[in-house]
Amino acid sequence: MSGDALVFYSSVDNAQAWRSALIAELPDLDVRIEPDVGNPADIRYALCWTPPAGFFARFPNLQLVVNLGAGVDSLMQRDDLVPVKFARLNDPGMEAMMASYVIFAVTRYARDIPAFERATRRGEWHYIHPRPLFEIKVGVLGLGELGAAAAKALAAMGYAVWGWSRSPKEIPGVTARTGREGLERVLAESDIVVCLVPLTPQTHHLLGAAELALMPRGAKLVNVSRGALVDEAALVEALRSGHLAEATLDVFETEPLPKEHPLWSLDNVLITPHVASITVPELAARDVAESIRRVRQGLPPLHEVDPRRGY
Ligand code: NDP
């Protein structure tokens, strides 16, 4: 007789904090932290962030995989998963953290802060007359859980916000577009573009040389979704030529960003190490517990991922 246990794997998250948060929600849950997995046949649920290749193949009774984050691209590309239900995490804490990063990155550009940072280093009083926020157009690519929250926060702050998604959206204060034509329009209109589209076969290198060229000269890019959304070679070229004035990048095609990568040498780039948002165990454990209860009853989990869509 096999058990009803959950396996936890993450090299970046706090396993003990997750165990406590899960047990607070679901006291009968048997949480096993890799490598102390016990009998692999007991494992029915997995809560994981990018486990090593072959990780899932050991668990013959796996029913549910919950990705420890919003972006499931690395799960969709694996060959060690039998058909199970997939879910992602989403919690108000993650939305608020992502919105705070986007507001920071956009506002840093809207208020000319990089120019003042350079002037400070030169010891120079460098006056730039501020532009009102309603004159600054921000395009948010991806209007899902995080993209919509960021777009709403930007609109509430007074920016002129455009958005782009697969299906039509109605978000107060946001001019939303769909399709290739919509993408081209949003890129051409935006002073600052924020990328919050998931990485799927359809969105790989969504922003290549042709798309970056559509952005107005002097535009800025903020990428907080996945590095491979943007063709990095084309981005480097656009930043070197000055067509793009600045970029804030939290995600990269290869992470950590290799030492010799040309992005490190550009002074118009701000690099952060994939920290735009995180899941908070105390807030997200409630949904994981609810998904387990639902799967035990033969129901779909919360925030279920559609493997055919890839997100
Ligand atoms: P969602 O899955 O909720 O939303 C994705 C959005 O992108 C939806 O609006 C969807 O359209 C749109 N989209 C997907 N494919 C296409 C396409 N082919 N063409 C046009 N629009 C498309 O994701 P979240 O908002 O929760 O998260 C976005 C991404 O942020 C994650 O996938 C992850 O990669 C990244 N992330 C990064 C973090 C970091 O720390 N840097 C932390 C957390 C997430 P529709 O609404 O029509 O389905």
CSV table of C-alpha atoms in Angstrom, one decimal, residues 132-246:
chain,number,residue,atom,x,y,z
A,132,PRO,CA,4.3,64.4,-16.6
A,133,LEU,CA,3.5,60.7,-16.3
A,134,PHE,CA,0.4,60.8,-18.5
A,135,GLU,CA,2.7,61.7,-21.4
A,136,ILE,CA,4.8,58.5,-20.9
A,137,LYS,CA,3.5,55.5,-22.8
A,138,VAL,CA,4.2,52.1,-21.2
A,139,GLY,CA,3.4,48.9,-23.1
A,140,VAL,CA,2.9,45.8,-21.1
A,141,LEU,CA,3.3,42.6,-23.1
A,142,GLY,CA,1.3,39.8,-21.3
A,143,LEU,CA,-1.8,40.7,-19.3
A,144,GLY,CA,-2.0,37.5,-17.2
A,145,GLU,CA,-1.9,37.4,-13.4
A,146,LEU,CA,1.3,39.4,-13.1
A,147,GLY,CA,1.0,41.5,-16.3
A,148,ALA,CA,-2.5,42.7,-15.5
A,149,ALA,CA,-1.5,43.6,-11.9
A,150,ALA,CA,1.5,45.5,-13.2
A,151,ALA,CA,-0.5,47.3,-15.9
A,152,LYS,CA,-3.2,48.3,-13.3
A,153,ALA,CA,-0.5,49.6,-10.9
A,154,LEU,CA,1.1,51.6,-13.7
A,155,ALA,CA,-2.3,53.0,-14.8
A,156,ALA,CA,-3.1,53.9,-11.2
A,157,MET,CA,0.1,55.9,-11.0
A,158,GLY,CA,-0.9,57.9,-14.0
A,159,TYR,CA,1.1,56.4,-16.9
A,160,ALA,CA,-0.5,56.0,-20.3
A,161,VAL,CA,-0.7,52.2,-20.4
A,162,TRP,CA,-1.0,49.9,-23.4
A,163,GLY,CA,-1.2,46.1,-23.1
A,164,TRP,CA,-0.9,43.0,-25.3
A,165,SER,CA,-2.2,39.5,-24.8
A,166,ARG,CA,-3.4,36.5,-26.7
A,167,SER,CA,-7.1,37.0,-25.9
A,168,PRO,CA,-8.9,40.4,-25.7
A,169,LYS,CA,-8.8,42.0,-22.3
A,170,GLU,CA,-10.7,44.9,-20.7
A,171,ILE,CA,-8.7,46.5,-17.9
A,172,PRO,CA,-9.6,50.0,-16.7
A,173,GLY,CA,-7.0,52.5,-17.8
A,174,VAL,CA,-5.3,50.1,-20.2
A,175,THR,CA,-5.5,50.2,-24.0
A,176,ALA,CA,-5.4,46.4,-24.7
A,177,ARG,CA,-4.5,44.9,-28.1
A,178,THR,CA,-4.1,41.3,-29.5
A,179,GLY,CA,-2.5,39.6,-32.5
A,180,ARG,CA,0.6,40.5,-34.5
A,181,GLU,CA,-0.8,43.8,-35.5
A,182,GLY,CA,-1.6,44.6,-31.9
A,183,LEU,CA,2.0,43.7,-30.9
A,184,GLU,CA,3.4,46.0,-33.6
A,185,ARG,CA,1.2,48.8,-32.5
A,186,VAL,CA,2.1,48.5,-28.8
A,187,LEU,CA,5.8,48.4,-29.6
A,188,ALA,CA,5.6,51.4,-31.9
A,189,GLU,CA,3.6,53.4,-29.4
A,190,SER,CA,5.6,52.7,-26.2
A,191,ASP,CA,8.3,54.8,-24.6
A,192,ILE,CA,8.9,51.9,-22.2
A,193,VAL,CA,8.1,48.2,-22.9
A,194,VAL,CA,7.6,45.7,-20.1
A,195,CYS,CA,7.8,42.0,-21.0
A,196,LEU,CA,5.6,39.7,-18.9
A,197,VAL,CA,4.7,37.0,-21.5
A,198,PRO,CA,5.4,33.4,-20.6
A,199,LEU,CA,8.1,31.5,-22.6
A,200,THR,CA,6.4,29.1,-25.0
A,201,PRO,CA,7.3,27.8,-28.5
A,202,GLN,CA,5.2,30.7,-29.8
A,203,THR,CA,6.9,33.4,-27.8
A,204,HIS,CA,10.6,32.4,-28.1
A,205,HIS,CA,12.5,35.4,-29.4
A,206,LEU,CA,9.2,37.4,-29.6
A,207,LEU,CA,11.3,40.5,-29.6
A,208,GLY,CA,14.0,40.1,-32.3
A,209,ALA,CA,15.8,42.7,-34.4
A,210,ALA,CA,12.6,43.5,-36.4
A,211,GLU,CA,10.4,44.0,-33.4
A,212,LEU,CA,13.0,46.0,-31.5
A,213,ALA,CA,13.4,48.2,-34.6
A,214,LEU,CA,9.6,49.0,-34.3
A,215,MET,CA,10.2,50.6,-30.9
A,216,PRO,CA,10.7,54.4,-31.1
A,217,ARG,CA,14.4,55.5,-31.0
A,218,GLY,CA,15.4,56.1,-27.4
A,219,ALA,CA,12.8,53.6,-26.0
A,220,LYS,CA,13.5,51.5,-23.0
A,221,LEU,CA,12.9,47.8,-22.3
A,222,VAL,CA,12.2,46.0,-19.1
A,223,ASN,CA,12.3,42.2,-19.2
A,224,VAL,CA,11.0,40.4,-16.2
A,225,SER,CA,9.5,37.3,-17.7
A,226,ARG,CA,12.1,35.0,-19.4
A,227,GLY,CA,15.3,35.8,-21.1
A,228,ALA,CA,14.5,33.8,-24.3
A,229,LEU,CA,11.6,36.1,-25.0
A,230,VAL,CA,14.2,38.5,-26.4
A,231,ASP,CA,16.9,37.8,-28.9
A,232,GLU,CA,19.9,38.8,-26.8
A,233,ALA,CA,22.2,39.4,-29.7
A,234,ALA,CA,19.7,41.8,-31.3
A,235,LEU,CA,19.1,43.5,-28.0
A,236,VAL,CA,22.9,44.1,-27.5
A,237,GLU,CA,23.0,45.6,-31.0
A,238,ALA,CA,20.0,47.8,-30.3
A,239,LEU,CA,21.5,49.0,-27.0
A,240,ARG,CA,24.9,49.6,-28.6
A,241,SER,CA,23.5,51.6,-31.5
A,242,GLY,CA,21.4,53.8,-29.2
A,243,HIS,CA,18.2,52.7,-30.9
A,244,LEU,CA,17.2,51.4,-27.4
A,245,ALA,CA,18.3,53.9,-24.8
A,246,GLU,CA,18.2,51.6,-21.8
